[in-house]
N, CA, C and O atoms as a Tinker XYZ file with bonds, in Angstrom:
   412  protein
     1  N    165.208000   24.634000   45.876000    73     2
     2  CA   165.335000   25.739000   46.830000    64     1     3
     3  C    166.105000   26.864000   46.054000    63     2     4     5
     4  O    167.133000   26.594000   45.433000    81     3
     5  N    165.692000   27.869000   46.095000    73     3     6
     6  CA   166.077000   29.151000   45.383000    64     5     7
     7  C    166.186000   30.234000   46.540000    63     6     8     9
     8  O    165.456000   30.292000   47.529000    81     7
     9  N    167.341000   31.161000   46.193000    73     7    10
    10  CA   167.479000   32.176000   47.158000    64     9    11
    11  C    167.668000   33.512000   46.361000    63    10    12    13
    12  O    168.312000   33.524000   45.312000    81    11
    13  N    167.089000   34.637000   46.888000    73    11    14
    14  CA   167.138000   35.986000   46.237000    64    13    15
    15  C    168.470000   36.545000   46.318000    63    14    16    17
    16  O    169.126000   36.577000   47.359000    81    15
    17  N    168.886000   37.020000   45.106000    73    15    18
    18  CA   170.138000   37.660000   44.992000    64    17    19
    19  C    169.900000   39.052000   44.572000    63    18    20    21
    20  O    170.824000   39.742000   44.141000    81    19
    21  N    168.685000   39.492000   44.683000    73    19    22
    22  CA   168.378000   40.943000   44.337000    64    21    23
    23  C    168.765000   42.000000   45.542000    63    22    24    25
    24  O    169.011000   41.719000   46.715000    81    23
    25  N    168.750000   43.215000   44.955000    73    23    26
    26  CA   168.961000   44.079000   46.064000    64    25    27
    27  C    167.895000   44.493000   47.053000    63    26    28    29
    28  O    168.140000   45.274000   47.972000    81    27
    29  N    166.685000   43.944000   46.844000    73    27    30
    30  CA   165.448000   44.167000   47.576000    64    29    31
    31  C    165.019000   43.056000   48.279000    63    30    32    33
    32  O    165.222000   41.920000   47.848000    81    31
    33  N    164.412000   43.288000   49.381000    73    31    34
    34  CA   163.758000   42.204000   50.000000    64    33    35
    35  C    162.268000   42.440000   50.403000    63    34    36    37
    36  O    161.591000   41.684000   51.099000    81    35
    37  N    161.903000   43.542000   49.881000    73    35    38
    38  CA   160.333000   43.903000   50.099000    64    37    39
    39  C    159.630000   43.315000   49.050000    63    38    40    41
    40  O    159.914000   43.607000   47.889000    81    39
    41  N    158.601000   42.392000   49.363000    73    39    42
    42  CA   157.827000   41.553000   48.361000    64    41    43
    43  C    157.371000   42.386000   47.142000    63    42    44    45
    44  O    157.355000   41.939000   45.995000    81    43
    45  N    156.999000   43.649000   47.496000    73    43    46
    46  CA   156.611000   44.454000   46.305000    64    45    47
    47  C    157.541000   44.734000   45.326000    63    46    48    49
    48  O    157.141000   44.923000   44.177000    81    47
    49  N    158.903000   44.801000   45.634000    73    47    50
    50  CA   159.876000   45.267000   44.757000    64    49    51
    51  C    160.660000   43.937000   44.146000    63    50    52    53
    52  O    161.486000   44.086000   43.245000    81    51
    53  N    160.403000   42.846000   44.601000    73    51    54
    54  CA   161.080000   41.513000   44.178000    64    53    55
    55  C    160.571000   40.965000   42.926000    63    54    56    57
    56  O    159.357000   40.795000   42.812000    81    55
    57  N    161.363000   40.671000   41.976000    73    55    58
    58  CA   160.830000   40.015000   40.852000    64    57    59
    59  C    161.010000   38.557000   40.955000    63    58    60    61
    60  O    162.112000   38.036000   41.124000    81    59
    61  N    159.871000   37.892000   40.846000    73    59    62
    62  CA   159.789000   36.430000   41.297000    64    61    63
    63  C    160.007000   35.356000   40.242000    63    62    64    65
    64  O    159.634000   34.193000   40.396000    81    63
    65  N    160.677000   35.844000   39.088000    73    63    66
    66  CA   160.998000   34.926000   37.955000    64    65    67
    67  C    162.189000   34.183000   38.503000    63    66    68    69
    68  O    163.218000   34.819000   38.726000    81    67
    69  N    162.136000   32.948000   38.726000    73    67    70
    70  CA   163.379000   32.181000   39.226000    64    69    71
    71  C    164.019000   31.701000   38.197000    63    70    72    73
    72  O    164.983000   30.979000   38.452000    81    71
    73  N    163.677000   31.957000   36.785000    73    71    74
    74  CA   164.420000   31.406000   35.632000    64    73    75
    75  C    165.477000   32.515000   35.295000    63    74    76    77
    76  O    166.330000   32.243000   34.450000    81    75
    77  N    165.479000   33.739000   35.892000    73    75    78
    78  CA   166.448000   34.804000   35.661000    64    77    79
    79  C    167.585000   34.676000   36.662000    63    78    80    81
    80  O    167.335000   35.067000   37.803000    81    79
    81  N    168.829000   34.175000   36.407000    73    79    82
    82  CA   169.934000   33.928000   37.345000    64    81    83
    83  C    170.284000   35.166000   38.052000    63    82    84    85
    84  O    170.676000   35.094000   39.217000    81    83
    85  N    170.156000   36.505000   37.341000    73    83    86
    86  CA   170.508000   37.724000   37.978000    64    85    87
    87  C    169.464000   38.147000   39.254000    63    86    88    89
    88  O    169.729000   39.013000   40.087000    81    87
    89  N    168.407000   37.461000   39.222000    73    87    90
    90  CA   167.483000   37.582000   40.357000    64    89    91
    91  C    167.418000   36.408000   41.394000    63    90    92    93
    92  O    167.119000   36.632000   42.567000    81    91
    93  N    167.663000   35.345000   41.003000    73    91    94
    94  CA   167.599000   34.095000   41.859000    64    93    95
    95  C    168.712000   33.132000   41.571000    63    94    96    97
    96  O    169.172000   33.014000   40.436000    81    95
    97  N    169.151000   32.432000   42.619000    73    95    98
    98  CA   170.151000   31.453000   42.461000    64    97    99
    99  C    169.803000   30.176000   43.014000    63    98   100   101
   100  O    169.290000   30.142000   44.133000    81    99
   101  N    170.028000   29.076000   42.342000    73    99   102
   102  CA   169.551000   27.808000   42.836000    64   101   103
   103  C    170.520000   27.489000   43.905000    63   102   104   105
   104  O    171.699000   27.826000   43.800000    81   103
   105  N    170.050000   26.831000   44.959000    73   103   106
   106  CA   170.842000   26.306000   46.053000    64   105   107
   107  C    171.497000   25.143000   45.789000    63   106   108   109
   108  O    172.603000   24.978000   46.304000    81   107
   109  N    171.009000   24.268000   45.056000    73   107   110
   110  CA   171.505000   23.068000   44.587000    64   109   111
   111  C    172.105000   23.263000   43.384000    63   110   112   113
   112  O    171.613000   24.044000   42.570000    81   111
   113  N    173.405000   22.474000   43.097000    73   111   114
   114  CA   174.165000   22.573000   41.777000    64   113   115
   115  C    174.742000   21.149000   41.710000    63   114   116   117
   116  O    174.404000   20.205000   42.424000    81   115
   117  N    175.773000   21.147000   40.627000    73   115   118
   118  CA   176.460000   19.782000   40.529000    64   117   119
   119  C    177.348000   19.650000   41.654000    63   118   120   121
   120  O    177.525000   18.499000   42.055000    81   119
   121  N    177.946000   20.592000   42.253000    73   119   122
   122  CA   178.890000   20.464000   43.399000    64   121   123
   123  C    178.035000   20.182000   44.700000    63   122   124   125
   124  O    178.522000   19.559000   45.643000    81   123
   125  N    176.816000   20.637000   44.711000    73   123   126
   126  CA   175.899000   20.309000   46.011000    64   125   127
   127  C    174.556000   19.840000   45.361000    63   126   128   129
   128  O    173.655000   20.641000   45.111000    81   127
   129  N    174.473000   18.595000   45.118000    73   127   130
   130  CA   173.195000   18.018000   44.485000    64   129   131
   131  C    172.171000   17.933000   45.490000    63   130   132   133
   132  O    172.346000   17.868000   46.707000    81   131
   133  N    170.964000   17.942000   44.789000    73   131   134
   134  CA   169.731000   17.861000   45.788000    64   133   135
   135  C    169.642000   16.555000   46.495000    63   134   136   137
   136  O    169.687000   15.529000   45.817000    81   135
   137  N    169.517000   16.486000   47.802000    73   135   138
   138  CA   169.673000   15.271000   48.566000    64   137   139
   139  C    168.447000   14.552000   48.741000    63   138   140   141
   140  O    168.478000   13.553000   49.460000    81   139
   141  N    167.252000   14.937000   48.141000    73   139   142
   142  CA   165.924000   14.262000   48.289000    64   141   143
   143  C    165.241000   14.592000   49.627000    63   142   144   145
   144  O    164.750000   13.693000   50.310000    81   143
   145  N    165.211000   15.817000   49.982000    73   143   146
   146  CA   164.672000   16.220000   51.295000    64   145   147
   147  C    163.243000   16.094000   51.172000    63   146   148   149
   148  O    162.671000   16.221000   50.089000    81   147
   149  N    162.582000   15.817000   52.387000    73   147   150
   150  CA   161.011000   15.820000   52.280000    64   149   151
   151  C    160.471000   17.138000   52.314000    63   150   152   153
   152  O    161.097000   18.097000   52.765000    81   151
   153  N    159.203000   17.210000   51.796000    73   151   154
   154  CA   158.587000   18.505000   51.544000    64   153   155
   155  C    157.651000   18.799000   52.794000    63   154   156   157
   156  O    157.015000   17.907000   53.357000    81   155
   157  N    157.628000   20.107000   53.167000    73   155   158
   158  CA   156.687000   20.447000   54.120000    64   157   159
   159  C    155.814000   21.640000   53.383000    63   158   160   161
   160  O    156.241000   22.651000   52.827000    81   159
   161  N    154.461000   21.198000   53.558000    73   159   162
   162  CA   153.550000   21.908000   52.553000    64   161   163
   163  C    152.864000   22.981000   53.684000    63   162   164   165
   164  O    152.291000   22.664000   54.726000    81   163
   165  N    153.110000   24.397000   53.135000    73   163   166
   166  CA   152.587000   25.470000   53.896000    64   165   167
   167  C    151.183000   25.976000   53.529000    63   166   168   169
   168  O    151.040000   26.499000   52.423000    81   167
   169  N    149.980000   25.848000   54.485000    73   167   170
   170  CA   148.617000   26.596000   54.202000    64   169   171
   171  C    148.485000   27.406000   55.256000    63   170   172   173
   172  O    148.607000   26.984000   56.406000    81   171
   173  N    148.205000   28.735000   54.949000    73   171   174
   174  CA   148.038000   29.808000   55.996000    64   173   175
   175  C    147.629000   31.133000   55.351000    63   174   176   177
   176  O    147.342000   31.216000   54.157000    81   175
   177  N    147.618000   32.146000   56.186000    73   175   178
   178  CA   147.074000   33.282000   55.949000    64   177   179
   179  C    147.806000   34.522000   56.630000    63   178   180   181
   180  O    148.048000   34.454000   57.835000    81   179
   181  N    148.150000   35.601000   55.934000    73   179   182
   182  CA   148.531000   36.891000   56.602000    64   181   183
   183  C    147.228000   37.648000   56.895000    63   182   184   185
   184  O    146.284000   37.677000   56.105000    81   183
   185  N    147.246000   38.258000   58.093000    73   183   186
   186  CA   146.169000   39.044000   58.418000    64   185   187
   187  C    146.744000   40.433000   58.681000    63   186   188   189
   188  O    147.815000   40.521000   59.282000    81   187
   189  N    146.113000   41.500000   58.276000    73   187   190
   190  CA   146.692000   42.905000   58.554000    64   189   191
   191  C    145.208000   43.629000   59.070000    63   190   192   193
   192  O    144.153000   43.614000   58.435000    81   191
   193  N    145.441000   44.236000   60.355000    73   191   194
   194  CA   144.348000   44.752000   60.962000    64   193   195
   195  C    144.967000   46.071000   61.822000    63   194   196   197
   196  O    146.147000   46.126000   62.168000    81   195
   197  N    144.000000   47.090000   62.097000    73   195   198
   198  CA   144.439000   48.012000   63.029000    64   197   199
   199  C    144.193000   47.419000   64.367000    63   198   200   201
   200  O    143.371000   46.522000   64.552000    81   199
   201  N    144.970000   47.975000   65.344000    73   199   202
   202  CA   144.827000   47.312000   66.787000    64   201   203
   203  C    144.057000   48.357000   67.633000    63   202   204   205
   204  O    144.402000   49.531000   67.771000    81   203
   205  N    142.954000   47.762000   68.184000    73   203   206
   206  CA   142.046000   48.509000   69.027000    64   205   207
   207  C    141.997000   47.691000   70.374000    63   206   208   209
   208  O    142.229000   48.206000   71.467000    81   207
   209  N    141.684000   46.421000   70.195000    73   207   210
   210  CA   141.655000   45.550000   71.299000    64   209   211
   211  C    141.950000   44.073000   70.838000    63   210   212   213
   212  O    141.956000   43.731000   69.655000    81   211
   213  N    142.176000   43.298000   71.822000    73   211   214
   214  CA   142.608000   41.713000   71.355000    64   213   215
   215  C    141.508000   41.106000   70.767000    63   214   216   217
   216  O    141.709000   40.522000   69.702000    81   215
   217  N    140.458000   41.117000   71.202000    73   215   218
   218  CA   139.236000   40.206000   70.818000    64   217   219
   219  C    139.275000   40.182000   69.253000    63   218   220   221
   220  O    139.403000   39.094000   68.694000    81   219
   221  N    139.174000   41.276000   68.560000    73   219   222
   222  CA   139.028000   41.084000   67.137000    64   221   223
   223  C    140.179000   40.451000   66.421000    63   222   224   225
   224  O    139.995000   39.935000   65.319000    81   223
   225  N    141.194000   40.462000   66.912000    73   223   226
   226  CA   142.485000   39.831000   66.544000    64   225   227
   227  C    142.171000   38.218000   66.667000    63   226   228   229
   228  O    142.317000   37.448000   65.717000    81   227
   229  N    141.787000   37.878000   67.781000    73   227   230
   230  CA   141.471000   36.390000   68.051000    64   229   231
   231  C    140.561000   35.896000   67.174000    63   230   232   233
   232  O    140.760000   34.799000   66.653000    81   231
   233  N    139.429000   36.647000   66.889000    73   231   234
   234  CA   138.266000   36.278000   66.081000    64   233   235
   235  C    138.792000   36.139000   64.595000    63   234   236   237
   236  O    138.296000   35.328000   63.814000    81   235
   237  N    139.815000   36.973000   64.264000    73   235   238
   238  CA   140.249000   37.125000   62.790000    64   237   239
   239  C    141.098000   35.865000   62.583000    63   238   240   241
   240  O    141.127000   35.293000   61.493000    81   239
   241  N    141.727000   35.481000   63.559000    73   239   242
   242  CA   142.898000   34.239000   63.426000    64   241   243
   243  C    141.944000   32.978000   63.512000    63   242   244   245
   244  O    142.178000   31.991000   62.813000    81   243
   245  N    140.916000   33.020000   64.336000    73   243   246
   246  CA   140.007000   31.801000   64.340000    64   245   247
   247  C    139.157000   31.647000   63.082000    63   246   248   249
   248  O    138.846000   30.520000   62.696000    81   247
   249  N    138.772000   32.750000   62.429000    73   247   250
   250  CA   137.962000   32.843000   61.361000    64   249   251
   251  C    138.619000   32.304000   60.019000    63   250   252   253
   252  O    137.910000   31.955000   59.075000    81   251
   253  N    140.041000   32.250000   59.974000    73   251   254
   254  CA   140.876000   31.546000   58.788000    64   253   255
   255  C    140.635000   30.010000   58.781000    63   254   256   257
   256  O    140.777000   29.436000   57.701000    81   255
   257  N    140.320000   29.361000   59.766000    73   255   258
   258  CA   140.043000   27.987000   59.919000    64   257   259
   259  C    141.391000   27.218000   59.831000    63   258   260   261
   260  O    141.331000   25.997000   59.688000    81   259
   261  N    142.400000   27.728000   59.893000    73   259   262
   262  CA   143.747000   26.954000   59.732000    64   261   263
   263  C    143.836000   25.783000   60.676000    63   262   264   265
   264  O    144.414000   24.739000   60.373000    81   263
   265  N    143.163000   26.024000   61.987000    73   263   266
   266  CA   143.332000   25.155000   63.019000    64   265   267
   267  C    142.451000   24.009000   62.739000    63   266   268   269
   268  O    142.643000   23.015000   63.439000    81   267
   269  N    141.488000   23.953000   61.820000    73   267   270
   270  CA   140.587000   22.807000   61.588000    64   269   271
   271  C    141.006000   21.705000   60.834000    63   270   272   273
   272  O    140.225000   20.816000   60.493000    81   271
   273  N    142.424000   21.716000   60.502000    73   271   274
   274  CA   142.902000   20.614000   59.620000    64   273   275
   275  C    142.973000   19.372000   60.381000    63   274   276   277
   276  O    143.438000   19.418000   61.519000    81   275
   277  N    142.534000   18.173000   59.849000    73   275   278
   278  CA   142.366000   16.906000   60.476000    64   277   279
   279  C    143.489000   15.995000   60.035000    63   278   280   281
   280  O    143.209000   15.000000   59.366000    81   279
   281  N    144.694000   16.254000   60.350000    73   279   282
   282  CA   145.705000   15.362000   60.057000    64   281   283
   283  C    146.542000   15.148000   61.473000    63   282   284   285
   284  O    146.628000   16.042000   62.315000    81   283
   285  N    147.080000   13.985000   61.602000    73   283   286
   286  CA   147.774000   13.555000   62.832000    64   285   287
   287  C    149.159000   14.231000   62.864000    63   286   288   289
   288  O    149.609000   14.468000   63.985000    81   287
   289  N    149.917000   14.584000   61.762000    73   287   290
   290  CA   151.110000   15.119000   61.897000    64   289   291
   291  C    151.178000   16.602000   61.528000    63   290   292   293
   292  O    152.164000   17.020000   60.922000    81   291
   293  N    150.239000   17.359000   61.846000    73   291   294
   294  CA   150.238000   18.784000   61.682000    64   293   295
   295  C    150.931000   19.592000   62.720000    63   294   296   297
   296  O    150.860000   19.298000   63.913000    81   295
   297  N    151.650000   20.685000   62.236000    73   295   298
   298  CA   152.225000   21.572000   63.279000    64   297   299
   299  C    151.755000   22.934000   62.810000    63   298   300   301
   300  O    151.564000   23.192000   61.622000    81   299
   301  N    151.571000   23.819000   63.833000    73   299   302
   302  CA   151.199000   25.222000   63.459000    64   301   303
   303  C    152.168000   26.271000   63.786000    63   302   304   305
   304  O    152.942000   26.157000   64.737000    81   303
   305  N    152.140000   27.208000   63.077000    73   303   306
   306  CA   153.051000   28.361000   63.100000    64   305   307
   307  C    152.362000   29.721000   63.345000    63   306   308   309
   308  O    151.379000   29.933000   62.636000    81   307
   309  N    152.670000   30.559000   64.120000    73   307   310
   310  CA   152.000000   31.934000   64.274000    64   309   311
   311  C    153.254000   32.969000   64.498000    63   310   312   313
   312  O    154.231000   32.713000   65.202000    81   311
   313  N    153.071000   34.028000   63.864000    73   311   314
   314  CA   154.098000   35.223000   64.028000    64   313   315
   315  C    153.150000   36.440000   63.982000    63   314   316   317
   316  O    152.112000   36.504000   63.324000    81   315
   317  N    153.655000   37.370000   64.762000    73   315   318
   318  CA   152.971000   38.552000   64.859000    64   317   319
   319  C    154.014000   39.786000   64.868000    63   318   320   321
   320  O    155.010000   39.783000   65.591000    81   319
   321  N    153.701000   40.782000   64.040000    73   319   322
   322  CA   154.257000   41.998000   63.993000    64   321   323
   323  C    153.512000   43.285000   64.184000    63   322   324   325
   324  O    152.563000   43.547000   63.445000    81   323
   325  N    153.898000   44.118000   65.154000    73   323   326
   326  CA   153.103000   45.292000   65.385000    64   325   327
   327  C    154.003000   46.678000   64.956000    63   326   328   329
   328  O    155.095000   46.933000   65.464000    81   327
   329  N    153.375000   47.474000   63.981000    73   327   330
   330  CA   154.059000   48.483000   63.709000    64   329   331
   331  C    153.416000   49.827000   64.445000    63   330   332   333
   332  O    152.196000   49.972000   64.356000    81   331
   333  N    154.103000   50.695000   65.082000    73   331   334
   334  CA   153.521000   51.822000   65.622000    64   333   335
   335  C    153.640000   53.000000   64.738000    63   334   336   337
   336  O    154.635000   53.277000   64.068000    81   335
   337  N    152.413000   53.741000   64.802000    73   335   338
   338  CA   152.502000   55.161000   63.926000    64   337   339
   339  C    152.245000   56.173000   64.967000    63   338   340   341
   340  O    151.837000   55.807000   66.070000    81   339
   341  N    152.447000   57.390000   64.709000    73   339   342
   342  CA   152.057000   58.558000   65.504000    64   341   343
   343  C    150.640000   58.429000   65.921000    63   342   344   345
   344  O    149.879000   57.634000   65.368000    81   343
   345  N    150.290000   59.188000   66.868000    73   343   346
   346  CA   148.954000   59.368000   67.481000    64   345   347
   347  C    148.452000   58.011000   68.056000    63   346   348   349
   348  O    147.236000   57.823000   68.092000    81   347
   349  N    149.287000   57.078000   68.497000    73   347   350
   350  CA   148.830000   55.915000   69.092000    64   349   351
   351  C    148.195000   55.012000   68.271000    63   350   352   353
   352  O    147.411000   54.198000   68.759000    81   351
   353  N    148.471000   55.049000   66.856000    73   351   354
   354  CA   148.019000   53.992000   65.843000    64   353   355
   355  C    148.907000   52.868000   65.789000    63   354   356   357
   356  O    150.122000   52.995000   65.636000    81   355
   357  N    148.257000   51.653000   65.925000    73   355   358
   358  CA   149.080000   50.369000   65.701000    64   357   359
   359  C    148.444000   49.502000   64.669000    63   358   360   361
   360  O    147.263000   49.196000   64.509000    81   359
   361  N    149.494000   49.188000   64.024000    73   359   362
   362  CA   149.129000   48.093000   62.695000    64   361   363
   363  C    149.759000   46.764000   63.110000    63   362   364   365
   364  O    150.919000   46.567000   63.474000    81   363
   365  N    148.716000   45.858000   62.976000    73   363   366
   366  CA   149.066000   44.566000   63.331000    64   365   367
   367  C    149.144000   43.588000   62.261000    63   366   368   369
   368  O    148.152000   43.508000   61.537000    81   367
   369  N    150.130000   42.830000   62.022000    73   367   370
   370  CA   150.320000   41.805000   61.037000    64   369   371
   371  C    150.353000   40.379000   61.894000    63   370   372   373
   372  O    150.988000   40.196000   62.933000    81   371
   373  N    149.557000   39.465000   61.241000    73   371   374
   374  CA   149.415000   38.204000   61.964000    64   373   375
   375  C    149.663000   37.183000   60.763000    63   374   376   377
   376  O    149.115000   37.301000   59.667000    81   375
   377  N    150.471000   36.264000   61.070000    73   375   378
   378  CA   150.666000   35.141000   60.010000    64   377   379
   379  C    150.379000   33.942000   60.645000    63   378   380   381
   380  O    151.018000   33.689000   61.666000    81   379
   381  N    149.515000   33.120000   60.232000    73   379   382
   382  CA   149.198000   31.748000   60.825000    64   381   383
   383  C    149.267000   30.805000   59.842000    63   382   384   385
   384  O    148.842000   31.087000   58.722000    81   383
   385  N    149.783000   29.612000   60.099000    73   383   386
   386  CA   149.945000   28.571000   59.243000    64   385   387
   387  C    149.811000   27.292000   59.702000    63   386   388   389
   388  O    150.064000   27.119000   60.894000    81   387
   389  N    149.426000   26.217000   58.950000    73   387   390
   390  CA   149.638000   24.757000   59.346000    64   389   391
   391  C    150.517000   24.152000   58.554000    63   390   392   393
   392  O    150.416000   24.355000   57.344000    81   391
   393  N    151.397000   23.421000   58.975000    73   391   394
   394  CA   152.316000   22.550000   58.243000    64   393   395
   395  C    152.204000   21.163000   58.275000    63   394   396   397
   396  O    152.069000   20.634000   59.378000    81   395
   397  N    152.236000   20.434000   57.213000    73   395   398
   398  CA   152.290000   19.054000   57.091000    64   397   399
   399  C    153.427000   18.538000   56.395000    63   398   400   401
   400  O    153.696000   18.942000   55.264000    81   399
   401  N    154.184000   17.588000   57.043000    73   399   402
   402  CA   155.349000   16.840000   56.292000    64   401   403
   403  C    154.870000   16.007000   55.440000    63   402   404   405
   404  O    154.031000   15.186000   55.810000    81   403
   405  N    155.339000   16.058000   54.047000    73   403   406
   406  CA   154.971000   14.958000   53.082000    64   405   407
   407  C    156.274000   14.211000   52.775000    63   406   408   409
   408  O    157.380000   14.740000   52.896000    81   407
   409  N    156.089000   13.027000   52.396000    73   407   410
   410  CA   157.282000   12.230000   51.922000    64   409   411
   411  C    156.975000   11.939000   50.519000    63   410   412
   412  O    157.767000   11.290000   49.835000    81   411
C-alpha cells in the first residue's frame, strides 16, 4: 500500500512512479510491518457522458457487463458525480466495479 505525498491529487498531474520516495510513501515499514492482509481485486469502468435523460446512462452501465461476473462472493460498487456547466449542460461521471475478495 502506497500513499501519494505529491502536491497534486488530479490524476493527470500525478507521477505514478512509486519507486520515487518524493512522490510516494510506503504505508508499511519496519516499525509497521505488512500484516498479510487479503486482497480485493477491483474490475470496473469509468463512464463519462453528457446528461440528457436517464435511460442512456442505464444502458451505458449495463453495457459494461460488470454485473455478469459469476462468483458467489462478489460485491458491487457504484459512484456517480455530476458537474454542472453554464447553459444547463450536465457532465456525468459513473464509476461501476465488481469486487472479489481473494486470499
